[in-house]
Amino acid sequence: MTTGYVWHELFGWGDTGSGGLFPADPAVGLQPTGHHVAHPDTKRRLHELVAVSGLIGHLERIEPRHATDDEILRVHTREHVTRLRQESAQPKGGDAGDGISPFGKGGYEIATVAAGGAVALVEAVVAGRVDNGYALVHPAGHHAPAHIGMGFCLLNNAAIAVAHARAALGVRRIAVVDWDVHHGNGTQSIFWDEPDVLTVSLHQDGCFPPDSGHVTERGGPAAPGSAINVPLPPGTGDFGYLYAFEQVVVPALRDFAPELVVVASGLDPNAMDPLARQLVTSRGFRGMTEQLLAVADEVCDGRVAMVQEGGYSPLYVPFCGHAVIEALAGVKVLEDALFPVVGGMTGHDLAPHQKARVDEVAALVVSPGGKLG
Ligand code: 9RB
Ligand code: ZN
């Protein structure tokens, strides 16, 4: 098994500003802070754990590059790109588009390396240079639709990689599985009317964006059934996420039979995350990865490319990401040192209301005849 791995020091230099979640504003009581929730140190700490644990010795490093304008413009509007580039040239940088997603001077160029990292990983997986892989990138991308950035996302890295695989690498059918705790609205909207791209998002119901990611969102008129949403109740832990994989994600991938699976790997369902209230531990992340690899083995020779999205606990994101990458590489080099704390939070059986939500989606999306719709 060869597992590709993307990281670049520039990602750690992304400047998310001095606000904590919103830009600081004394008039409404918002104090400045050294660390915005999306500060890239959390991802840098994951990278350093991968290095210090020795896991990196089991991985094939893939150098990211800048995504080209042509690659970005397959997904985004020229107006969006022009605005980001102009703001990125300002002495103090700019904002992705929603007023709460600041970036520093040169932030656009960092975002193009994040997108290029996802592209480079997908190229390596499709060419067979690696079996699967993980692109640990910053900033995230899954909230960005074609025309604007939002929710800390400038460019939709995973969507740019998917569009590249389809336009330049001869891959037709691709599934995107988004386990970030927030709805993958940008990716869903970019492929809304595209029957050959399946988007599956598991997220905490009503978390972000507001009024997004409902079960009833199923794809556009030309692509009915090509979007699947699993809005999970708060407090869904390892067993609920694994049940959702068994009942929805795995059968949907089996039915859709993609040639490549791209995972929008937000680590913010983790049990210590400040931006959501799910209870997933490294055990849940490892289990989801194993289920995904097993079905990918069946349908697409195990071709799985994971692209980092959110994840905001500097303490726990590293252990969760480490478990995912270990599972991709088929090795175990480190115990989760925080499991004694978080394991007890999520050891309960699946609650009835959590099971009911997963069953509701499963009944909708997986027909007995084995066809989506
Ligand atoms: C604003 C609101 C948020 C809330 C969560 C995120 C997380 C993103 C992520 C980003 C922005 C609401 C500014 C609600 O991790 N994605 O994967 N902002 N939320 N209302 N308003 C005005
Ligand atoms: Zn998120």
Tab-separated table of C-alpha atoms and ligand atoms in Angstrom:
chain	number	residue	atom	x	y	z
A	1	MET	CA	0.000	0.000	0.000
A	2	THR	CA	1.406	3.407	-0.954
A	3	THR	CA	-0.202	6.439	0.608
A	4	GLY	CA	0.491	9.933	-0.716
A	5	TYR	CA	0.794	12.878	1.643
A	6	VAL	CA	0.681	16.588	0.905
A	7	TRP	CA	1.755	19.350	3.268
A	8	HIS	CA	3.493	22.658	2.673
A	9	GLU	CA	4.932	25.047	5.270
A	10	LEU	CA	3.088	27.917	3.548
A	11	PHE	CA	-0.219	26.464	4.796
A	12	GLY	CA	0.937	27.197	8.344
A	13	TRP	CA	1.459	30.837	7.360
A	14	GLY	CA	-2.187	31.456	6.507
A	15	ASP	CA	-3.330	34.529	8.432
A	16	THR	CA	-6.905	34.222	9.709
A	17	GLY	CA	-6.810	37.530	11.569
A	18	SER	CA	-7.131	38.522	15.199
A	19	GLY	CA	-10.845	37.879	15.663
A	20	GLY	CA	-11.787	34.652	17.430
A	21	LEU	CA	-14.614	33.553	15.143
A	22	PHE	CA	-15.945	36.885	13.891
A	23	PRO	CA	-13.648	39.868	13.264
A	24	ALA	CA	-12.948	41.638	16.576
A	25	ASP	CA	-15.435	44.447	17.296
A	26	PRO	CA	-15.409	46.098	20.722
A	27	ALA	CA	-18.745	47.773	19.964
A	28	VAL	CA	-20.449	44.378	20.149
A	29	GLY	CA	-18.119	42.899	22.758
A	30	LEU	CA	-15.876	40.877	20.442
A	31	GLN	CA	-12.324	40.950	21.787
A	32	PRO	CA	-9.285	40.304	19.619
A	33	THR	CA	-7.402	37.074	20.281
A	34	GLY	CA	-4.130	35.566	19.175
A	35	HIS	CA	-5.782	32.529	17.681
A	36	HIS	CA	-8.748	32.637	15.339
A	37	VAL	CA	-10.582	29.258	15.509
A	38	ALA	CA	-9.383	28.477	11.981
A	39	HIS	CA	-5.761	29.408	12.730
A	40	PRO	CA	-3.613	26.949	10.749
A	41	ASP	CA	-1.601	25.890	13.799
A	42	THR	CA	-4.140	23.111	14.328
A	43	LYS	CA	-3.189	21.624	10.969
A	44	ARG	CA	0.497	22.291	11.523
A	45	ARG	CA	0.192	20.317	14.765
A	46	LEU	CA	-1.338	17.408	12.826
A	47	HIS	CA	1.563	17.532	10.378
A	48	GLU	CA	4.089	17.610	13.215
A	49	LEU	CA	2.439	14.618	14.879
A	50	VAL	CA	2.664	12.721	11.587
A	51	ALA	CA	6.368	13.592	11.493
A	52	VAL	CA	7.196	12.949	15.151
A	53	SER	CA	5.284	9.634	15.371
A	54	GLY	CA	7.233	8.267	12.411
A	55	LEU	CA	4.057	7.806	10.347
A	56	ILE	CA	5.633	10.060	7.751
A	57	GLY	CA	8.133	7.283	7.009
A	58	HIS	CA	5.226	5.175	5.714
A	59	LEU	CA	4.015	7.909	3.361
A	60	GLU	CA	5.038	9.130	-0.076
A	61	ARG	CA	5.473	12.909	0.027
A	62	ILE	CA	3.760	14.735	-2.830
A	63	GLU	CA	4.818	18.330	-3.454
A	64	PRO	CA	1.922	20.705	-3.922
A	65	ARG	CA	2.030	23.347	-6.633
A	66	HIS	CA	-0.074	26.402	-7.382
A	67	ALA	CA	-3.321	25.473	-9.091
A	68	THR	CA	-3.388	27.259	-12.428
A	69	ASP	CA	-5.987	29.848	-13.429
A	70	ASP	CA	-7.456	27.376	-15.905
A	71	GLU	CA	-7.811	24.733	-13.200
A	72	ILE	CA	-9.459	27.183	-10.797
A	73	LEU	CA	-11.751	28.633	-13.466
A	74	ARG	CA	-13.224	25.191	-14.181
A	75	VAL	CA	-15.026	25.661	-10.867
A	76	HIS	CA	-15.016	29.350	-9.920
A	77	THR	CA	-16.161	32.505	-11.672
A	78	ARG	CA	-13.571	34.933	-12.998
A	79	GLU	CA	-15.109	37.689	-10.862
A	80	HIS	CA	-14.505	35.688	-7.682
A	81	VAL	CA	-10.895	34.941	-8.614
A	82	THR	CA	-10.214	38.550	-9.635
A	83	ARG	CA	-11.632	39.876	-6.365
A	84	LEU	CA	-9.616	37.436	-4.241
A	85	ARG	CA	-6.446	38.296	-6.125
A	86	GLN	CA	-6.998	42.028	-5.718
A	87	GLU	CA	-7.711	41.747	-2.005
A	88	SER	CA	-4.738	39.452	-1.520
A	89	ALA	CA	-2.480	42.188	-2.912
A	90	GLN	CA	-3.660	44.716	-0.304
A	91	PRO	CA	-1.247	45.421	2.567
A	92	LYS	CA	-3.638	43.857	5.078
A	93	GLY	CA	-5.214	41.248	2.807
A	94	GLY	CA	-8.966	40.808	2.473
A	95	ASP	CA	-11.943	38.536	2.988
A	96	ALA	CA	-13.172	35.449	1.147
A	97	GLY	CA	-16.597	37.050	0.644
A	98	ASP	CA	-18.884	36.685	3.659
A	99	GLY	CA	-17.132	39.204	5.913
A	100	ILE	CA	-16.061	36.586	8.480
A	101	SER	CA	-13.376	34.790	6.454
A	102	PRO	CA	-10.321	37.044	6.563
A	103	PHE	CA	-7.016	36.293	4.916
A	104	GLY	CA	-3.708	38.152	5.041
A	105	LYS	CA	-1.564	39.603	2.284
A	106	GLY	CA	-0.735	36.786	-0.129
A	107	GLY	CA	-3.596	34.664	1.216
A	108	TYR	CA	-4.900	34.003	-2.285
A	109	GLU	CA	-1.553	32.562	-3.320
A	110	ILE	CA	-1.619	30.223	-0.293
A	111	ALA	CA	-5.127	29.159	-1.305
A	112	THR	CA	-3.917	28.321	-4.818
A	113	VAL	CA	-1.290	26.013	-3.262
A	114	ALA	CA	-4.030	24.350	-1.181
A	115	ALA	CA	-6.053	23.771	-4.359
A	116	GLY	CA	-2.895	22.672	-6.189
A	117	GLY	CA	-2.132	20.238	-3.360
A	118	ALA	CA	-5.512	18.588	-3.846
A	119	VAL	CA	-4.917	18.491	-7.613
A	120	ALA	CA	-1.434	16.974	-7.187
A	121	LEU	CA	-2.775	14.266	-4.895
A	122	VAL	CA	-5.596	13.347	-7.281
A	123	GLU	CA	-3.097	13.230	-10.170
A	124	ALA	CA	-0.904	10.806	-8.201
A	125	VAL	CA	-3.852	8.581	-7.228
A	126	VAL	CA	-5.302	8.489	-10.742
A	127	ALA	CA	-1.887	7.776	-12.290
A	128	GLY	CA	-1.388	4.948	-9.793
A	129	ARG	CA	1.795	6.473	-8.345
A	130	VAL	CA	0.083	6.054	-4.962
A	131	ASP	CA	-2.896	3.905	-3.985
A	132	ASN	CA	-4.580	6.569	-1.907
A	133	GLY	CA	-3.586	9.715	-0.044
A	134	TYR	CA	-4.181	12.684	2.222
A	135	ALA	CA	-3.735	16.334	1.273
A	136	LEU	CA	-3.322	18.263	4.518
A	137	VAL	CA	-4.087	21.731	3.213
A	138	HIS	CA	-5.118	25.147	4.500
A	139	PRO	CA	-7.336	27.066	3.885
A	140	ALA	CA	-10.346	24.759	3.604
A	141	GLY	CA	-12.659	24.797	0.601
A	142	HIS	CA	-15.984	22.979	0.894
A	143	HIS	CA	-18.202	26.006	1.666
A	144	ALA	CA	-17.093	27.902	-1.440
A	145	PRO	CA	-19.517	27.722	-4.387
A	146	ALA	CA	-18.532	29.067	-7.804
A	147	HIS	CA	-18.915	32.776	-7.143
A	148	ILE	CA	-17.895	33.516	-3.553
A	149	GLY	CA	-15.860	32.336	-0.580
A	150	MET	CA	-17.455	31.751	2.801
A	151	GLY	CA	-17.028	29.907	6.111
A	152	PHE	CA	-13.204	30.315	6.051
A	153	CYS	CA	-13.035	28.911	2.490
A	154	LEU	CA	-11.584	30.821	-0.495
A	155	LEU	CA	-11.338	28.233	-3.266
A	156	ASN	CA	-13.086	24.863	-3.292
A	157	ASN	CA	-9.986	22.663	-3.264
A	158	ALA	CA	-11.791	19.319	-3.517
A	159	ALA	CA	-14.090	20.537	-6.314
A	160	ILE	CA	-11.114	21.901	-8.281
A	161	ALA	CA	-9.412	18.491	-7.943
A	162	VAL	CA	-12.592	16.664	-9.025
A	163	ALA	CA	-13.051	18.961	-12.035
A	164	HIS	CA	-9.400	18.423	-12.967
A	165	ALA	CA	-9.717	14.644	-12.800
A	166	ARG	CA	-12.764	14.797	-15.062
A	167	ALA	CA	-11.440	17.342	-17.563
A	168	ALA	CA	-7.760	16.389	-17.768
A	169	LEU	CA	-7.278	12.880	-16.388
A	170	GLY	CA	-10.053	10.974	-18.133
A	171	VAL	CA	-12.007	10.131	-14.994
A	172	ARG	CA	-15.769	10.372	-15.482
A	173	ARG	CA	-17.603	9.276	-12.341
A	174	ILE	CA	-16.440	10.652	-9.003
A	175	ALA	CA	-17.987	10.545	-5.543
A	176	VAL	CA	-17.221	13.187	-2.918
A	177	VAL	CA	-17.801	12.082	0.665
A	178	ASP	CA	-17.757	15.063	3.044
A	179	TRP	CA	-17.502	14.158	6.724
A	180	ASP	CA	-16.750	17.687	7.895
A	181	VAL	CA	-19.260	18.537	10.628
A	182	HIS	CA	-20.592	21.413	8.514
A	183	HIS	CA	-22.573	20.995	5.324
A	184	GLY	CA	-20.483	20.751	2.149
A	185	ASN	CA	-22.724	23.341	0.488
A	186	GLY	CA	-20.157	24.719	-1.951
A	187	THR	CA	-19.213	21.338	-3.377
A	188	GLN	CA	-22.870	20.321	-3.553
A	189	SER	CA	-23.800	23.478	-5.459
A	190	ILE	CA	-20.889	23.183	-7.922
A	191	PHE	CA	-21.955	19.633	-8.905
A	192	TRP	CA	-25.704	20.097	-8.282
A	193	ASP	CA	-26.707	19.348	-11.855
A	194	GLU	CA	-23.917	16.911	-12.693
A	195	PRO	CA	-25.097	13.283	-12.700
A	196	ASP	CA	-21.551	11.889	-12.841
A	197	VAL	CA	-20.487	13.492	-9.566
A	198	LEU	CA	-22.141	12.196	-6.402
A	199	THR	CA	-21.840	14.416	-3.327
A	200	VAL	CA	-22.539	12.880	0.072
A	201	SER	CA	-22.378	15.172	3.121
A	202	LEU	CA	-22.650	14.019	6.734
A	203	HIS	CA	-22.946	16.998	9.033
A	204	GLN	CA	-24.443	18.240	12.267
A	205	ASP	CA	-27.999	19.321	11.526
A	206	GLY	CA	-28.306	23.109	11.304
A	207	CYS	CA	-24.684	23.849	12.170
A	208	PHE	CA	-23.436	25.881	9.184
A	209	PRO	CA	-24.414	27.330	6.783
A	210	PRO	CA	-27.858	28.152	8.172
A	211	ASP	CA	-30.737	26.379	6.410
A	212	SER	CA	-28.473	24.121	4.354
A	213	GLY	CA	-27.888	20.394	3.972
A	214	HIS	CA	-31.423	19.138	4.421
A	215	VAL	CA	-32.363	15.548	3.582
A	216	THR	CA	-34.597	16.946	0.840
A	217	GLU	CA	-31.630	18.395	-1.108
A	218	ARG	CA	-31.121	15.607	-3.652
A	219	GLY	CA	-29.524	17.121	-6.769
A	220	GLY	CA	-30.678	19.319	-9.661
A	221	PRO	CA	-33.197	18.543	-12.416
A	222	ALA	CA	-30.515	17.000	-14.644
A	223	ALA	CA	-29.034	14.960	-11.790
A	224	PRO	CA	-31.708	13.692	-9.417
A	225	GLY	CA	-30.217	11.600	-6.601
A	226	SER	CA	-26.698	12.940	-7.148
A	227	ALA	CA	-26.643	14.773	-3.797
A	228	ILE	CA	-27.124	12.995	-0.496
A	229	ASN	CA	-27.369	14.778	2.846
A	230	VAL	CA	-27.224	13.150	6.268
A	231	PRO	CA	-27.934	15.903	8.833
A	232	LEU	CA	-27.082	14.204	12.124
A	233	PRO	CA	-28.397	15.256	15.536
A	234	PRO	CA	-25.929	16.840	17.971
A	235	GLY	CA	-24.082	14.315	20.106
A	236	THR	CA	-23.798	11.703	17.384
A	237	GLY	CA	-20.598	9.845	18.212
A	238	ASP	CA	-18.478	7.057	16.793
A	239	PHE	CA	-21.301	4.529	16.605
A	240	GLY	CA	-23.719	6.916	14.912
A	241	TYR	CA	-21.178	7.951	12.288
A	242	LEU	CA	-20.164	4.333	11.665
A	243	TYR	CA	-23.833	3.361	11.375
A	244	ALA	CA	-24.369	6.176	8.845
A	245	PHE	CA	-21.447	4.820	6.846
A	246	GLU	CA	-22.818	1.268	6.908
A	247	GLN	CA	-26.366	2.283	6.040
A	248	VAL	CA	-25.890	5.223	3.675
A	249	VAL	CA	-22.347	5.986	2.520
A	250	VAL	CA	-21.163	2.472	1.670
A	251	PRO	CA	-24.372	1.373	-0.116
A	252	ALA	CA	-24.503	4.679	-2.019
A	253	LEU	CA	-20.914	4.271	-3.194
A	254	ARG	CA	-21.593	0.680	-4.176
A	255	ASP	CA	-24.615	1.770	-6.218
A	256	PHE	CA	-22.939	4.778	-7.802
A	257	ALA	CA	-19.718	2.855	-8.576
A	258	PRO	CA	-17.375	5.844	-8.953
A	259	GLU	CA	-13.938	5.565	-10.524
A	260	LEU	CA	-12.477	7.724	-7.747
A	261	VAL	CA	-13.582	8.703	-4.241
A	262	VAL	CA	-12.605	12.138	-2.936
A	263	VAL	CA	-13.116	12.728	0.780
A	264	ALA	CA	-13.640	16.244	2.133
A	265	SER	CA	-11.990	15.392	5.419
A	266	GLY	CA	-13.069	17.912	8.004
A	267	LEU	CA	-11.942	16.756	11.424
A	268	ASP	CA	-14.437	18.959	13.246
A	269	PRO	CA	-16.867	16.153	14.209
A	270	ASN	CA	-14.176	15.403	16.811
A	271	ALA	CA	-15.256	15.220	20.441
A	272	MET	CA	-13.346	18.343	21.501
A	273	ASP	CA	-14.190	20.697	18.662
A	274	PRO	CA	-15.204	24.259	19.570
A	275	LEU	CA	-17.442	24.724	16.499
A	276	ALA	CA	-19.783	21.760	16.768
A	277	ARG	CA	-21.156	19.201	19.202
A	278	GLN	CA	-20.440	15.799	17.757
A	279	LEU	CA	-18.561	13.137	19.665
A	280	VAL	CA	-16.354	11.414	17.152
A	281	THR	CA	-13.030	10.056	18.387
A	282	SER	CA	-9.996	8.726	16.565
A	283	ARG	CA	-11.736	5.327	16.702
A	284	GLY	CA	-14.665	6.687	14.670
A	285	PHE	CA	-12.408	8.401	12.125
A	286	ARG	CA	-10.332	5.234	11.730
A	287	GLY	CA	-13.488	3.154	11.298
A	288	MET	CA	-14.972	5.498	8.686
A	289	THR	CA	-11.707	5.397	6.754
A	290	GLU	CA	-11.608	1.597	6.876
A	291	GLN	CA	-15.195	1.310	5.613
A	292	LEU	CA	-14.436	3.737	2.830
A	293	LEU	CA	-11.291	1.892	1.763
A	294	ALA	CA	-13.163	-1.422	1.734
A	295	VAL	CA	-15.902	-0.152	-0.578
A	296	ALA	CA	-13.365	1.738	-2.709
A	297	ASP	CA	-11.484	-1.562	-3.118
A	298	GLU	CA	-14.693	-3.076	-4.485
A	299	VAL	CA	-15.625	-0.289	-6.892
A	300	CYS	CA	-12.486	1.630	-7.898
A	301	ASP	CA	-9.307	-0.280	-6.986
A	302	GLY	CA	-9.117	1.561	-3.677
A	303	ARG	CA	-8.613	4.990	-5.270
A	304	VAL	CA	-9.315	7.415	-2.412
A	305	ALA	CA	-7.980	10.984	-2.223
A	306	MET	CA	-8.664	12.867	1.005
A	307	VAL	CA	-8.548	16.651	1.185
A	308	GLN	CA	-8.440	18.476	4.534
A	309	GLU	CA	-11.377	20.741	5.387
A	310	GLY	CA	-12.187	22.086	8.895
A	311	GLY	CA	-11.139	20.922	12.351
A	312	TYR	CA	-10.493	23.339	15.207
A	313	SER	CA	-9.349	21.569	18.361
A	314	PRO	CA	-5.562	22.054	18.505
A	315	LEU	CA	-5.447	19.233	21.059
A	316	TYR	CA	-7.530	16.592	19.378
A	317	VAL	CA	-7.450	17.223	15.613
A	318	PRO	CA	-3.887	15.819	15.411
A	319	PHE	CA	-4.913	12.438	16.881
A	320	CYS	CA	-7.992	12.174	14.663
A	321	GLY	CA	-6.122	13.080	11.484
A	322	HIS	CA	-3.290	10.771	12.448
A	323	ALA	CA	-5.742	7.862	12.792
A	324	VAL	CA	-7.213	8.584	9.352
A	325	ILE	CA	-3.789	8.673	7.712
A	326	GLU	CA	-2.691	5.506	9.549
A	327	ALA	CA	-5.786	3.730	8.254
A	328	LEU	CA	-5.080	4.923	4.700
A	329	ALA	CA	-1.534	3.562	4.965
A	330	GLY	CA	-2.631	0.357	6.700
A	331	VAL	CA	-0.288	0.876	9.656
A	332	LYS	CA	-0.605	1.651	13.364
A	333	VAL	CA	2.288	3.534	14.914
A	334	LEU	CA	0.661	5.576	17.688
A	335	GLU	CA	-2.031	5.233	20.339
A	336	ASP	CA	-4.491	8.106	20.769
A	337	ALA	CA	-3.184	9.619	24.009
A	338	LEU	CA	-6.478	11.487	24.556
A	339	PHE	CA	-8.750	8.486	24.068
A	340	PRO	CA	-8.980	7.869	27.841
A	341	VAL	CA	-10.707	11.258	28.054
A	342	VAL	CA	-12.848	11.321	24.915
A	343	GLY	CA	-13.624	7.580	24.725
A	344	GLY	CA	-15.967	7.812	27.669
A	345	MET	CA	-17.928	10.620	26.049
A	346	THR	CA	-18.927	8.524	23.075
A	347	GLY	CA	-19.066	4.950	24.320
A	348	HIS	CA	-22.834	4.869	24.504
A	349	ASP	CA	-25.004	2.894	22.147
A	350	LEU	CA	-26.467	4.687	19.181
A	351	ALA	CA	-29.412	6.749	20.435
A	352	PRO	CA	-32.850	6.075	18.869
A	353	HIS	CA	-33.220	9.593	17.404
A	354	GLN	CA	-29.773	9.319	15.806
A	355	LYS	CA	-30.570	5.898	14.347
A	356	ALA	CA	-33.920	7.195	13.075
A	357	ARG	CA	-32.276	10.013	11.110
A	358	VAL	CA	-29.806	7.667	9.447
A	359	ASP	CA	-32.588	5.179	8.646
A	360	GLU	CA	-34.672	7.979	7.115
A	361	VAL	CA	-31.867	8.905	4.724
A	362	ALA	CA	-31.024	5.262	3.976
A	363	ALA	CA	-34.624	4.579	2.958
A	364	LEU	CA	-34.546	7.590	0.624
A	365	VAL	CA	-31.270	7.116	-1.139
A	366	VAL	CA	-30.663	3.409	-1.477
A	367	SER	CA	-33.338	1.582	-3.404
A	368	PRO	CA	-33.650	-2.211	-3.080
A	369	GLY	CA	-32.861	-2.580	-6.780
A	370	GLY	CA	-29.453	-1.049	-6.217
A	371	LYS	CA	-29.905	2.227	-8.072
A	372	LEU	CA	-29.634	5.675	-6.558
A	373	GLY	CA	-32.714	7.797	-6.713
B	1	9RB	C1	-22.441	34.003	10.877
B	1	9RB	C2	-22.634	32.677	11.193
B	1	9RB	C3	-19.743	30.452	10.911
B	1	9RB	C4	-20.006	29.308	11.652
B	1	9RB	C5	-19.224	28.152	11.480
B	1	9RB	C6	-18.210	28.134	10.560
B	1	9RB	C7	-17.439	26.878	10.346
B	1	9RB	C8	-16.901	26.534	9.196
B	1	9RB	C9	-16.277	25.231	8.993
B	1	9RB	C10	-17.962	29.254	9.822
B	1	9RB	C11	-18.726	30.403	9.985
B	1	9RB	C12	-23.974	32.526	11.387
B	1	9RB	C13	-21.198	34.697	10.566
B	1	9RB	C14	-24.645	31.246	11.730
B	1	9RB	O1	-15.561	24.671	9.747
B	1	9RB	N1	-16.551	24.586	7.902
B	1	9RB	O2	-16.118	23.336	7.650
B	1	9RB	N2	-20.515	31.622	10.997
B	1	9RB	N3	-21.748	31.629	11.297
B	1	9RB	N4	-24.579	33.696	11.214
B	1	9RB	N5	-23.685	34.594	10.909
B	1	9RB	C15	-23.975	35.999	10.631
B	2	ZN	ZN	-16.421	22.355	9.287
